[in-house]
Short mmCIF file of C-alpha atoms in Angstrom, two decimals:
data_model
loop_
_atom_site.label_atom_id
_atom_site.label_comp_id
_atom_site.label_asym_id
_atom_site.label_seq_id
_atom_site.Cartn_x
_atom_site.Cartn_y
_atom_site.Cartn_z
CA MET X 1 0.18 42.95 -45.28
CA ARG X 2 -1.67 39.27 -44.98
CA LYS X 3 1.95 37.45 -46.31
CA ALA X 4 3.63 39.79 -42.78
CA LEU X 5 0.95 38.74 -40.82
CA TYR X 6 1.29 34.72 -42.20
CA VAL X 7 4.61 34.95 -40.87
CA LEU X 8 4.15 36.73 -37.82
CA LEU X 9 1.56 34.07 -36.76
CA THR X 10 3.97 30.76 -38.06
CA ALA X 11 6.97 32.44 -36.32
CA ALA X 12 4.80 32.71 -32.75
CA LEU X 13 3.23 28.78 -33.63
CA VAL X 14 7.30 27.55 -33.88
CA VAL X 15 8.20 29.81 -30.66
CA SER X 16 5.04 27.65 -28.48
CA PHE X 17 6.38 24.62 -29.70
CA ALA X 18 9.56 25.42 -28.72
CA PHE X 19 8.49 26.28 -25.02
CA ILE X 20 6.10 23.73 -24.31
CA LEU X 21 9.16 21.09 -25.42
CA VAL X 22 11.27 23.20 -23.32
CA ALA X 23 8.46 22.23 -20.43
CA CYS X 24 8.41 18.75 -21.46
CA ASP X 25 12.52 18.44 -20.91
CA LYS X 26 11.93 19.88 -17.88
CA ASP X 27 10.81 16.66 -16.94
CA THR X 28 13.54 14.06 -16.59
CA THR X 29 14.25 10.21 -15.23
CA GLU X 30 17.63 8.48 -14.25
CA THR X 31 17.92 5.27 -14.58
CA PHE X 32 20.33 2.94 -11.89
CA GLU X 33 22.14 0.40 -10.85
CA MET X 34 21.04 -0.33 -7.12
CA THR X 35 24.54 -0.53 -4.70
CA SER X 36 25.07 -1.73 -1.41
CA ASP X 37 24.10 1.89 -0.21
CA ASP X 38 20.30 1.96 -2.26
CA ILE X 39 19.85 -1.07 -0.23
CA ALA X 40 20.84 0.41 3.17
CA GLN X 41 18.61 3.57 2.41
CA LEU X 42 15.51 1.21 1.64
CA ARG X 43 16.12 -0.91 4.86
CA THR X 44 15.89 2.67 6.53
CA MET X 45 12.85 3.26 5.12
CA VAL X 46 11.31 -0.04 5.39
CA SER X 47 11.99 0.27 8.90
CA SER X 48 10.37 3.40 9.82
CA THR X 49 7.09 2.88 7.73
CA ARG X 50 6.97 -0.77 10.02
CA ASN X 51 7.51 1.49 13.70
CA SER X 52 5.12 4.23 11.60
CA THR X 53 2.50 5.57 15.03
CA SER X 54 0.11 7.02 12.68
CA PHE X 55 -0.98 5.88 8.91
CA THR X 56 -3.14 4.53 5.95
CA ALA X 57 -2.36 1.46 4.33
CA GLU X 58 -4.60 0.78 1.00
CA VAL X 59 -3.92 -2.97 0.31
CA ASN X 60 -5.81 -3.94 -3.06
CA THR X 61 -4.77 -8.31 -4.19
CA GLU X 62 -5.66 -10.22 -6.78
CA THR X 63 -5.46 -14.01 -7.26
CA GLU X 64 -5.80 -16.56 -10.05
CA THR X 65 -7.32 -19.46 -8.73
CA SER X 66 -9.29 -21.91 -10.82
CA GLY X 67 -12.89 -20.45 -10.56
CA GLY X 68 -11.68 -17.13 -10.95
CA THR X 69 -10.00 -14.19 -9.82
CA VAL X 70 -10.51 -13.05 -6.30
CA ARG X 71 -10.21 -9.36 -5.24
CA THR X 72 -9.66 -8.13 -1.64
CA THR X 73 -9.04 -4.19 -0.86
CA LYS X 74 -8.23 -3.79 2.76
CA THR X 75 -8.06 -0.19 4.20
CA VAL X 76 -5.81 -0.10 7.62
CA THR X 77 -5.53 2.70 9.76
CA ILE X 78 -3.31 2.92 12.58
CA TYR X 79 -3.86 6.35 15.26
CA SER X 80 -1.83 7.57 17.32
CA ASN X 81 -3.07 6.26 20.18
CA GLY X 82 -2.76 2.46 19.08
CA ALA X 83 -5.77 1.93 18.07
CA LEU X 84 -6.37 -0.01 14.27
CA GLN X 85 -9.62 0.49 12.01
CA ALA X 86 -9.62 -1.40 8.84
CA GLU X 87 -12.37 -2.09 6.77
CA ILE X 88 -12.23 -5.46 4.23
CA THR X 89 -14.25 -6.38 1.15
CA THR X 90 -13.64 -9.79 -0.61
CA THR X 91 -15.12 -10.40 -3.98
CA ALA X 92 -14.36 -14.38 -4.00
CA ALA X 93 -14.44 -15.89 -7.56
CA ASP X 94 -18.33 -16.36 -7.86
CA GLY X 95 -19.11 -13.14 -7.71
CA SER X 96 -20.56 -12.95 -3.99
CA VAL X 97 -19.16 -9.91 -1.78
CA THR X 98 -18.19 -9.92 1.79
CA ARG X 99 -17.42 -6.50 3.80
CA GLU X 100 -15.54 -6.86 7.13
CA VAL X 101 -15.16 -3.48 9.57
CA ILE X 102 -12.62 -4.11 12.34
CA TYR X 103 -11.54 -2.32 15.05
CA ALA X 104 -8.69 -2.75 17.62
CA ASN X 105 -7.21 -1.59 20.55
CA SER X 106 -4.74 -3.24 23.07
CA SER X 107 -8.53 -4.55 25.01
CA ASN X 108 -10.83 -4.54 22.55
CA TYR X 109 -11.71 -6.38 19.98
CA ALA X 110 -14.85 -5.57 17.70
CA HIS X 111 -15.24 -7.35 13.94
CA ALA X 112 -18.89 -6.70 11.82
CA VAL X 113 -19.48 -8.75 8.81
CA TYR X 114 -21.61 -7.37 5.84
CA GLU X 115 -22.46 -10.22 2.88
CA ASN X 116 -23.48 -8.99 -0.90
CA GLY X 117 -23.90 -5.50 -0.19
CA ALA X 118 -26.47 -5.57 2.62
CA SER X 119 -26.99 -2.94 5.21
CA ALA X 120 -27.51 -4.83 8.64
CA PRO X 121 -24.39 -6.95 9.41
CA SER X 122 -24.79 -10.66 9.34
CA GLU X 123 -22.00 -10.66 12.51
CA SER X 124 -21.27 -8.07 15.27
CA THR X 125 -19.19 -8.08 17.70
CA PHE X 126 -17.53 -6.46 20.72
CA ASP X 127 -16.02 -8.00 23.51
CA ALA X 128 -12.39 -7.71 25.73
CA TYR X 129 -9.64 -9.90 24.08
CA SER X 130 -9.99 -11.99 27.37
CA GLN X 131 -13.56 -13.08 26.72
CA LEU X 132 -12.84 -14.08 22.73
CA ASP X 133 -11.87 -18.19 22.14
CA GLY X 134 -8.26 -18.41 20.72
CA ASN X 135 -6.16 -16.00 23.10
CA LEU X 136 -6.87 -13.10 20.26
CA THR X 137 -4.56 -10.37 21.56
CA TYR X 138 -3.76 -7.10 19.76
CA SER X 139 -0.57 -8.03 17.97
CA ALA X 140 -2.20 -11.11 16.46
CA VAL X 141 -5.28 -8.91 15.21
CA LEU X 142 -2.16 -7.21 13.13
CA SER X 143 -0.95 -10.00 12.23
CA GLN X 144 -4.54 -11.09 10.47
CA ILE X 145 -5.03 -7.93 9.15
CA GLY X 146 -2.45 -8.45 6.47
CA HIS X 147 -1.56 -5.26 6.11
CA ALA X 148 2.28 -5.54 6.63
CA GLU X 149 2.94 -8.91 4.81
CA THR X 150 4.17 -7.02 1.90
CA ILE X 151 6.28 -4.63 3.59
CA THR X 152 7.91 -7.87 5.90
CA LEU X 153 8.27 -9.42 2.37
CA LEU X 154 10.58 -6.40 1.09
CA ASP X 155 11.94 -6.49 4.63
CA ASN X 156 13.16 -9.95 4.54
CA VAL X 157 14.34 -9.89 0.28
CA ILE X 158 17.07 -7.18 1.76
CA SER X 159 18.03 -8.60 4.47
CA ALA X 160 21.36 -8.94 4.76
CA SER X 161 21.05 -12.88 6.61
CA SER X 162 18.43 -13.26 4.17
CA SER X 163 17.77 -16.77 2.14
CA TYR X 164 16.22 -14.83 -0.98
CA ILE X 165 18.68 -14.19 -3.64
CA ILE X 166 18.39 -10.58 -5.71
CA SER X 167 18.33 -11.57 -9.18
CA GLU X 168 17.72 -7.89 -10.27
CA GLN X 169 17.95 -4.78 -8.76
CA THR X 170 17.30 -1.53 -10.86
CA GLY X 171 16.17 1.99 -10.03
CA THR X 172 14.67 5.45 -12.00
CA ARG X 173 14.99 8.60 -10.06
CA TYR X 174 12.20 10.97 -11.49
CA LEU X 175 12.79 14.63 -12.06
CA SER X 176 11.44 17.46 -12.27
CA ASP X 177 13.33 20.58 -12.73
CA GLY X 178 16.23 18.70 -11.78
CA ASN X 179 14.25 18.51 -8.39
CA LEU X 180 14.03 14.54 -7.11
CA THR X 181 9.63 13.66 -7.12
CA ARG X 182 10.04 9.97 -6.15
CA THR X 183 12.39 7.13 -6.93
CA VAL X 184 11.26 3.57 -8.15
CA TYR X 185 13.04 0.19 -7.34
CA SER X 186 12.60 -2.72 -8.94
CA LEU X 187 13.84 -5.84 -7.48
CA SER X 188 13.07 -9.64 -8.68
CA TYR X 189 14.15 -12.88 -6.88
CA ASP X 190 13.52 -16.18 -5.53
CA ASN X 191 14.55 -17.62 -2.77
CA GLU X 192 15.57 -21.70 -1.57
CA ARG X 193 11.93 -23.00 -1.48
CA GLY X 194 12.26 -22.11 -5.41
CA SER X 195 9.31 -19.11 -5.17
CA THR X 196 9.98 -16.69 -6.96
CA GLY X 197 8.74 -12.93 -7.57
CA THR X 198 9.18 -9.03 -8.06
CA ILE X 199 8.62 -5.96 -5.48
CA SER X 200 8.67 -2.62 -7.25
CA VAL X 201 9.45 -0.13 -4.39
CA THR X 202 8.12 3.52 -4.11
CA ALA X 203 9.43 6.51 -2.64
CA ALA X 204 9.54 9.82 -1.85
CA ASN X 205 11.26 12.58 0.60
CA ASP X 206 12.44 9.51 2.34
CA ALA X 207 9.35 7.44 3.05
CA ILE X 208 7.95 4.58 1.06
CA THR X 209 4.11 5.24 -0.20
CA GLN X 210 3.81 2.75 -2.13
CA LEU X 211 4.85 -1.22 -2.75
CA GLU X 212 3.98 -3.67 -5.64
CA LEU X 213 4.38 -7.01 -5.35
CA ASN X 214 4.06 -10.04 -7.85
CA SER X 215 4.64 -13.09 -7.26
CA GLY X 216 3.21 -16.37 -8.63
CA ASP X 217 -0.82 -16.34 -9.09
CA THR X 218 -1.08 -13.15 -6.87
CA HIS X 219 -0.45 -9.33 -7.00
CA THR X 220 -0.62 -7.14 -4.81
CA THR X 221 -0.26 -2.95 -4.38
CA VAL X 222 -0.10 -1.14 -1.13
CA ALA X 223 -0.21 2.18 -0.74
CA TYR X 224 1.11 4.29 1.98
CA SER X 225 -0.47 7.71 3.92
CA TYR X 226 1.63 8.89 7.16
CA GLY X 227 -0.18 11.04 10.08
CA THR X 228 -3.40 10.56 8.74
CA GLY X 229 -4.04 8.61 11.93
CA GLU X 230 -2.21 11.23 13.88
CA GLU X 231 -5.98 12.15 16.31
CA ARG X 232 -6.92 9.67 18.89
CA LEU X 233 -9.96 6.84 18.06
CA THR X 234 -11.69 5.30 20.81
CA ILE X 235 -15.11 3.24 20.43
CA ASN X 236 -16.94 2.42 22.97
CA ARG X 237 -19.01 -0.89 22.65
CA ALA X 238 -22.40 1.62 22.80
CA ASP X 239 -20.90 3.43 19.97
CA TRP X 240 -20.27 -0.02 17.84
CA PHE X 241 -23.90 -1.66 18.66
CA ALA X 242 -25.28 1.67 16.93
CA GLU X 243 -23.33 1.83 13.83
CA HIS X 244 -23.17 -2.63 13.42
CA PRO X 245 -26.12 -3.40 15.47
CA ALA X 246 -25.74 -7.22 16.30
CA PRO X 247 -28.38 -9.53 14.27
#
């Protein structure tokens, strides 16, 4: 009787192990060399991301300098009414930390600066563009925020008229139960000015969800979430200074 029980238990374990192996086999990958069709699909997704009117981009950058590593984290949300809200935290090589909070729309620009974890800002402003020096505009704010730098580089690298040369272009498809869950495109490039780098693009449901860039001493990742700013955001002067009082 005891021997029969051992046999049954052993058989059950074998069946369970086989089931686990089968289950694991449901997640598979396929590698491929990118074709002109894949590049065209990437261009379409880049265009969709750049033209999106409602998304959040989380950007993490590490740069190695002679004095140490500089780390920057940005969270930028674009809202459906064209407003922008951003938080940028920079940790310098000496360990000092600066946190910036930014709000902008087509009419106004607000900016607050917090130093080394302080609860009160060392600087806080809210002005119409016409009151600012340097003729600052909303489009200039978008450019200065820097959330689109990596996708702009990707756009330049895969552009048909680009001065960049792609030395390697491969991809990996990730499947679960035979269904495509995501695709990762890997590009190595150089250009006429001698700069080189790699870009990894993760896409799911025909949308770019993550970019990873390595170039020189800088490593950058950008994660995209779409539809996060569908509501309208409006902050007036009183609201701003209630949250970020002027020093």
